[in-house]
Amino acid sequence: RLHADDSILEVEWKRRLYSWKTVGLCAIPLIALGLGVWQTQRLKWKLALLDEVNDRMHRRPIALPMKITADEINRNEYRRVIVHGVFDHANEMLVGPRSYETEPGFLVVTPLVREDGSRVLVNRGWIKRELKDPKSRPGSQSIDPVTVVAFVRKAPTKSSFTPDSDPDKGMWYSLDVELMAKHSGSQEVLLETIEPDSVAATMYSIKNGIPLGVPQQVDIRNNHLQYLLTWYSLAAITGGMLFFRLRKPRTSASTIKRMRSRSGRLL
């Protein structure tokens, strides 16, 4: 009777062992573990990137060269630069819609004409939707020479869900640096002005239609720690499930043998 029961348990265990469900369950912890290792590497890379960006942002501002290459932009992204010139408000471009603390509005991108006649694109910041018409915000339309302190930025990646911009109709849905530069006769250089360092100055800018620049501390998302914990947890859980599925059941014969062995050690 015992041997019959044992053989049934053995057959059921082998059936589980060589099933497709077991094969699939073996793959899950391995894949999850691999993704956890990958996210660990990504976390190290992101922390190094954040340290580098923080270092660049706190360096002294430098004068922006008259001609700047794509490699220099990549090396100096988030570096503060000083640039002099006059804004070409006739070629102002409104990118949006964009929101600031849930309020709808637009980003104002204006070419800056420099001393040698070259142009760079300046993302001057955010304005309320009600101030879309330049006539409603004369404080932002000065024709006097200005000195701008701004961050150097790479061209942002356009989302696949964002529609294409239409320069002829003045419809700009993304910061398409290449298209904006071609439309305004500018270099493919994007600068972002920095918001005031006080709440009062920020409120004054919003009220009077003066574009509100980007924060002085740029927030770069870092979710890799959360991701790696998720993948490692999944690997541990599915690994435990796999262990219990593959563990060979105790038969009557093995139980008796183990009990005799214990009795022998006690004696």
GROMACS .gro file of C-alpha atoms in nm:
model
  267
    1ARG     CA    1   0.000   0.000   0.000
    2LEU     CA    2   0.280   0.239   0.095
    3HIS     CA    3   0.470   0.166  -0.222
    4ALA     CA    4   0.161   0.228  -0.434
    5ASP     CA    5   0.109   0.567  -0.270
    6ASP     CA    6   0.477   0.649  -0.314
    7SER     CA    7   0.470   0.567  -0.683
    8ILE     CA    8   0.163   0.790  -0.733
    9LEU     CA    9   0.338   1.082  -0.561
   10GLU     CA   10   0.648   1.020  -0.772
   11VAL     CA   11   0.446   1.025  -1.095
   12GLU     CA   12   0.261   1.345  -0.997
   13TRP     CA   13   0.588   1.517  -0.904
   14LYS     CA   14   0.751   1.423  -1.236
   15ARG     CA   15   0.443   1.541  -1.422
   16ARG     CA   16   0.475   1.882  -1.255
   17LEU     CA   17   0.849   1.887  -1.307
   18TYR     CA   18   0.832   1.840  -1.685
   19SER     CA   19   0.523   2.054  -1.753
   20TRP     CA   20   0.515   2.375  -1.961
   21LYS     CA   21   0.392   2.560  -1.654
   22THR     CA   22   0.716   2.473  -1.474
   23VAL     CA   23   0.923   2.583  -1.772
   24GLY     CA   24   0.741   2.918  -1.776
   25LEU     CA   25   0.780   2.955  -1.401
   26CYS     CA   26   1.155   2.893  -1.434
   27ALA     CA   27   1.185   3.176  -1.685
   28ILE     CA   28   1.007   3.440  -1.475
   29PRO     CA   29   1.257   3.469  -1.183
   30LEU     CA   30   1.552   3.460  -1.425
   31ILE     CA   31   1.407   3.740  -1.637
   32ALA     CA   32   1.308   3.942  -1.329
   33LEU     CA   33   1.656   3.897  -1.181
   34GLY     CA   34   1.816   4.012  -1.507
   35LEU     CA   35   1.593   4.320  -1.517
   36GLY     CA   36   1.679   4.393  -1.154
   37VAL     CA   37   2.052   4.382  -1.236
   38TRP     CA   38   1.990   4.608  -1.536
   39GLN     CA   39   1.799   4.859  -1.322
   40THR     CA   40   2.083   4.853  -1.068
   41GLN     CA   41   2.321   4.958  -1.344
   42ARG     CA   42   2.073   5.223  -1.460
   43LEU     CA   43   2.049   5.357  -1.105
   44LYS     CA   44   2.426   5.396  -1.085
   45TRP     CA   45   2.423   5.574  -1.421
   46LYS     CA   46   2.140   5.808  -1.317
   47LEU     CA   47   2.306   5.899  -0.985
   48ALA     CA   48   2.629   5.979  -1.170
   49LEU     CA   49   2.430   6.189  -1.419
   50LEU     CA   50   2.256   6.379  -1.138
   51ASP     CA   51   2.591   6.453  -0.973
   52GLU     CA   52   2.729   6.578  -1.304
   53VAL     CA   53   2.424   6.796  -1.374
   54ASN     CA   54   2.433   6.939  -1.023
   55ASP     CA   55   2.802   7.021  -1.066
   56ARG     CA   56   2.738   7.198  -1.399
   57MET     CA   57   2.447   7.400  -1.262
   58HIS     CA   58   2.656   7.540  -0.977
   59ARG     CA   59   2.956   7.643  -1.185
   60ARG     CA   60   3.008   8.009  -1.265
   61PRO     CA   61   2.822   8.124  -1.578
   62ILE     CA   62   3.035   8.145  -1.892
   63ALA     CA   63   2.994   8.351  -2.208
   64LEU     CA   64   2.821   8.160  -2.486
   65PRO     CA   65   3.048   8.132  -2.793
   66MET     CA   66   2.922   8.291  -3.113
   67LYS     CA   67   2.932   7.950  -3.280
   68ILE     CA   68   2.855   7.638  -3.080
   69THR     CA   69   2.858   7.278  -3.199
   70ALA     CA   70   2.631   6.989  -3.106
   71ASP     CA   71   2.917   6.827  -2.911
   72GLU     CA   72   2.965   7.144  -2.706
   73ILE     CA   73   2.592   7.152  -2.633
   74ASN     CA   74   2.603   6.791  -2.510
   75ARG     CA   75   2.907   6.859  -2.291
   76ASN     CA   76   2.758   7.175  -2.143
   77GLU     CA   77   2.391   7.087  -2.100
   78TYR     CA   78   2.253   7.252  -1.782
   79ARG     CA   79   2.558   7.481  -1.772
   80ARG     CA   80   2.466   7.845  -1.710
   81VAL     CA   81   2.576   8.081  -1.985
   82ILE     CA   82   2.563   8.455  -2.041
   83VAL     CA   83   2.445   8.589  -2.375
   84HIS     CA   84   2.386   8.944  -2.497
   85GLY     CA   85   2.154   9.061  -2.772
   86VAL     CA   86   1.810   9.187  -2.871
   87PHE     CA   87   1.496   8.973  -2.881
   88ASP     CA   88   1.330   8.937  -3.220
   89HIS     CA   89   0.969   8.950  -3.100
   90ALA     CA   90   0.836   8.942  -3.456
   91ASN     CA   91   0.945   8.578  -3.475
   92GLU     CA   92   0.819   8.481  -3.130
   93MET     CA   93   0.687   8.122  -3.112
   94LEU     CA   94   0.433   7.997  -2.857
   95VAL     CA   95   0.467   7.628  -2.773
   96GLY     CA   96   0.175   7.457  -2.614
   97PRO     CA   97  -0.048   7.410  -2.450
   98ARG     CA   98   0.168   7.384  -2.138
   99SER     CA   99   0.052   7.410  -1.778
  100TYR     CA  100   0.205   7.567  -1.469
  101GLU     CA  101   0.057   7.438  -1.143
  102THR     CA  102  -0.251   7.318  -1.337
  103GLU     CA  103  -0.306   7.657  -1.508
  104PRO     CA  104  -0.296   7.633  -1.891
  105GLY     CA  105  -0.060   7.849  -2.092
  106PHE     CA  106   0.229   7.849  -2.338
  107LEU     CA  107   0.607   7.850  -2.353
  108VAL     CA  108   0.750   8.159  -2.521
  109VAL     CA  109   1.046   8.088  -2.752
  110THR     CA  110   1.206   8.399  -2.901
  111PRO     CA  111   1.517   8.427  -3.122
  112LEU     CA  112   1.788   8.642  -2.966
  113VAL     CA  113   1.990   8.844  -3.220
  114ARG     CA  114   2.352   8.872  -3.102
  115GLU     CA  115   2.619   9.133  -3.172
  116ASP     CA  116   2.746   8.956  -3.483
  117GLY     CA  117   2.395   8.908  -3.623
  118SER     CA  118   2.376   8.536  -3.536
  119ARG     CA  119   2.068   8.407  -3.358
  120VAL     CA  120   1.999   8.156  -3.083
  121LEU     CA  121   1.665   8.025  -2.960
  122VAL     CA  122   1.568   8.128  -2.608
  123ASN     CA  123   1.291   7.952  -2.422
  124ARG     CA  124   1.196   8.252  -2.212
  125GLY     CA  125   0.944   8.055  -2.008
  126TRP     CA  126   0.575   8.015  -1.939
  127ILE     CA  127   0.285   8.261  -1.975
  128LYS     CA  128  -0.087   8.229  -1.903
  129ARG     CA  129  -0.317   8.139  -2.188
  130GLU     CA  130  -0.499   8.473  -2.152
  131LEU     CA  131  -0.173   8.651  -2.241
  132LYS     CA  132  -0.119   8.475  -2.572
  133ASP     CA  133  -0.151   8.802  -2.765
  134PRO     CA  134   0.181   8.996  -2.734
  135LYS     CA  135  -0.018   9.321  -2.708
  136SER     CA  136  -0.158   9.202  -2.376
  137ARG     CA  137   0.192   9.176  -2.223
  138PRO     CA  138   0.395   9.481  -2.329
  139GLY     CA  139   0.636   9.420  -2.041
  140SER     CA  140   0.770   9.116  -2.225
  141GLN     CA  141   0.819   9.293  -2.559
  142SER     CA  142   1.117   9.518  -2.487
  143ILE     CA  143   1.334   9.604  -2.787
  144ASP     CA  144   1.629   9.716  -2.575
  145PRO     CA  145   1.951   9.510  -2.561
  146VAL     CA  146   1.938   9.249  -2.286
  147THR     CA  147   2.177   9.023  -2.100
  148VAL     CA  148   2.035   8.676  -2.046
  149VAL     CA  149   2.158   8.413  -1.800
  150ALA     CA  150   2.023   8.076  -1.909
  151PHE     CA  151   2.079   7.703  -1.911
  152VAL     CA  152   2.213   7.531  -2.221
  153ARG     CA  153   1.971   7.254  -2.324
  154LYS     CA  154   1.973   6.975  -2.575
  155ALA     CA  155   1.679   6.944  -2.810
  156PRO     CA  156   1.409   6.751  -2.617
  157THR     CA  157   1.274   6.429  -2.761
  158LYS     CA  158   0.930   6.463  -2.912
  159SER     CA  159   0.662   6.225  -2.784
  160SER     CA  160   0.500   5.997  -3.040
  161PHE     CA  161   0.163   6.131  -2.924
  162THR     CA  162   0.255   6.495  -2.993
  163PRO     CA  163   0.124   6.626  -3.327
  164ASP     CA  164   0.358   6.784  -3.579
  165SER     CA  165   0.403   7.160  -3.554
  166ASP     CA  166   0.280   7.386  -3.836
  167PRO     CA  167   0.507   7.693  -3.860
  168ASP     CA  168   0.299   7.854  -4.135
  169LYS     CA  169  -0.003   7.864  -3.903
  170GLY     CA  170   0.202   7.951  -3.595
  171MET     CA  171   0.109   7.620  -3.430
  172TRP     CA  172   0.394   7.484  -3.220
  173TYR     CA  173   0.323   7.173  -3.016
  174SER     CA  174   0.677   7.082  -2.914
  175LEU     CA  175   1.023   7.233  -2.877
  176ASP     CA  176   1.133   7.122  -3.221
  177VAL     CA  177   1.470   7.298  -3.220
  178GLU     CA  178   1.563   7.201  -3.574
  179LEU     CA  179   1.235   7.327  -3.721
  180MET     CA  180   1.230   7.641  -3.505
  181ALA     CA  181   1.586   7.726  -3.604
  182LYS     CA  182   1.503   7.684  -3.971
  183HIS     CA  183   1.187   7.893  -3.937
  184SER     CA  184   1.359   8.182  -3.756
  185GLY     CA  185   1.703   8.169  -3.918
  186SER     CA  186   1.869   8.074  -3.590
  187GLN     CA  187   2.141   7.835  -3.488
  188GLU     CA  188   2.018   7.503  -3.350
  189VAL     CA  189   2.093   7.620  -2.998
  190LEU     CA  190   1.830   7.620  -2.724
  191LEU     CA  191   1.872   7.822  -2.406
  192GLU     CA  192   1.628   7.823  -2.113
  193THR     CA  193   1.598   8.128  -1.891
  194ILE     CA  194   1.590   8.079  -1.516
  195GLU     CA  195   1.295   8.179  -1.300
  196PRO     CA  196   1.336   8.452  -1.031
  197ASP     CA  197   1.474   8.343  -0.696
  198SER     CA  198   1.186   8.491  -0.493
  199VAL     CA  199   0.813   8.421  -0.471
  200ALA     CA  200   0.730   8.792  -0.508
  201ALA     CA  201   0.928   8.819  -0.833
  202THR     CA  202   0.765   8.501  -0.963
  203MET     CA  203   0.414   8.633  -0.892
  204TYR     CA  204   0.500   8.966  -1.053
  205SER     CA  205   0.618   8.787  -1.369
  206ILE     CA  206   0.302   8.577  -1.392
  207LYS     CA  207   0.073   8.875  -1.335
  208ASN     CA  208   0.244   9.100  -1.589
  209GLY     CA  209   0.295   8.845  -1.865
  210ILE     CA  210   0.670   8.826  -1.826
  211PRO     CA  211   0.764   8.468  -1.919
  212LEU     CA  212   0.846   8.254  -1.616
  213GLY     CA  213   1.171   8.065  -1.664
  214VAL     CA  214   1.261   7.715  -1.553
  215PRO     CA  215   1.339   7.644  -1.184
  216GLN     CA  216   1.693   7.706  -1.066
  217GLN     CA  217   1.706   7.343  -0.952
  218VAL     CA  218   1.610   7.116  -1.239
  219ASP     CA  219   1.414   6.807  -1.136
  220ILE     CA  220   1.532   6.497  -1.324
  221ARG     CA  221   1.319   6.192  -1.260
  222ASN     CA  222   1.491   5.895  -1.098
  223ASN     CA  223   1.263   5.594  -1.051
  224HIS     CA  224   1.529   5.327  -1.097
  225LEU     CA  225   1.542   5.236  -0.725
  226GLN     CA  226   1.169   5.169  -0.728
  227TYR     CA  227   1.203   4.963  -1.045
  228LEU     CA  228   1.491   4.750  -0.919
  229LEU     CA  229   1.307   4.676  -0.592
  230THR     CA  230   1.004   4.570  -0.795
  231TRP     CA  231   1.203   4.334  -1.018
  232TYR     CA  232   1.406   4.183  -0.731
  233SER     CA  233   1.085   4.129  -0.530
  234LEU     CA  234   0.923   3.957  -0.827
  235ALA     CA  235   1.231   3.738  -0.870
  236ALA     CA  236   1.222   3.639  -0.501
  237ILE     CA  237   0.848   3.563  -0.501
  238THR     CA  238   0.849   3.360  -0.821
  239GLY     CA  239   1.170   3.188  -0.714
  240GLY     CA  240   0.996   3.078  -0.393
  241MET     CA  241   0.698   2.955  -0.592
  242LEU     CA  242   0.933   2.759  -0.818
  243PHE     CA  243   1.111   2.604  -0.520
  244PHE     CA  244   0.788   2.472  -0.368
  245ARG     CA  245   0.671   2.346  -0.706
  246LEU     CA  246   0.993   2.154  -0.774
  247ARG     CA  247   1.048   2.024  -0.421
  248LYS     CA  248   1.019   1.647  -0.425
  249PRO     CA  249   0.734   1.525  -0.201
  250ARG     CA  250   0.813   1.313   0.102
  251THR     CA  251   0.721   0.949   0.047
  252SER     CA  252   0.637   0.700   0.319
  253ALA     CA  253   0.961   0.512   0.259
  254SER     CA  254   1.174   0.825   0.287
  255THR     CA  255   0.989   0.928   0.605
  256ILE     CA  256   1.052   0.590   0.770
  257LYS     CA  257   1.418   0.599   0.666
  258ARG     CA  258   1.460   0.948   0.811
  259MET     CA  259   1.295   0.846   1.140
  260ARG     CA  260   1.522   0.541   1.171
  261SER     CA  261   1.826   0.758   1.105
  262ARG     CA  262   1.723   1.002   1.380
  263SER     CA  263   1.662   0.711   1.622
  264GLY     CA  264   2.007   0.575   1.547
  265ARG     CA  265   2.170   0.909   1.627
  266LEU     CA  266   1.980   0.933   1.955
  267LEU     CA  267   2.097   0.587   2.058
   0.00000   0.00000   0.00000
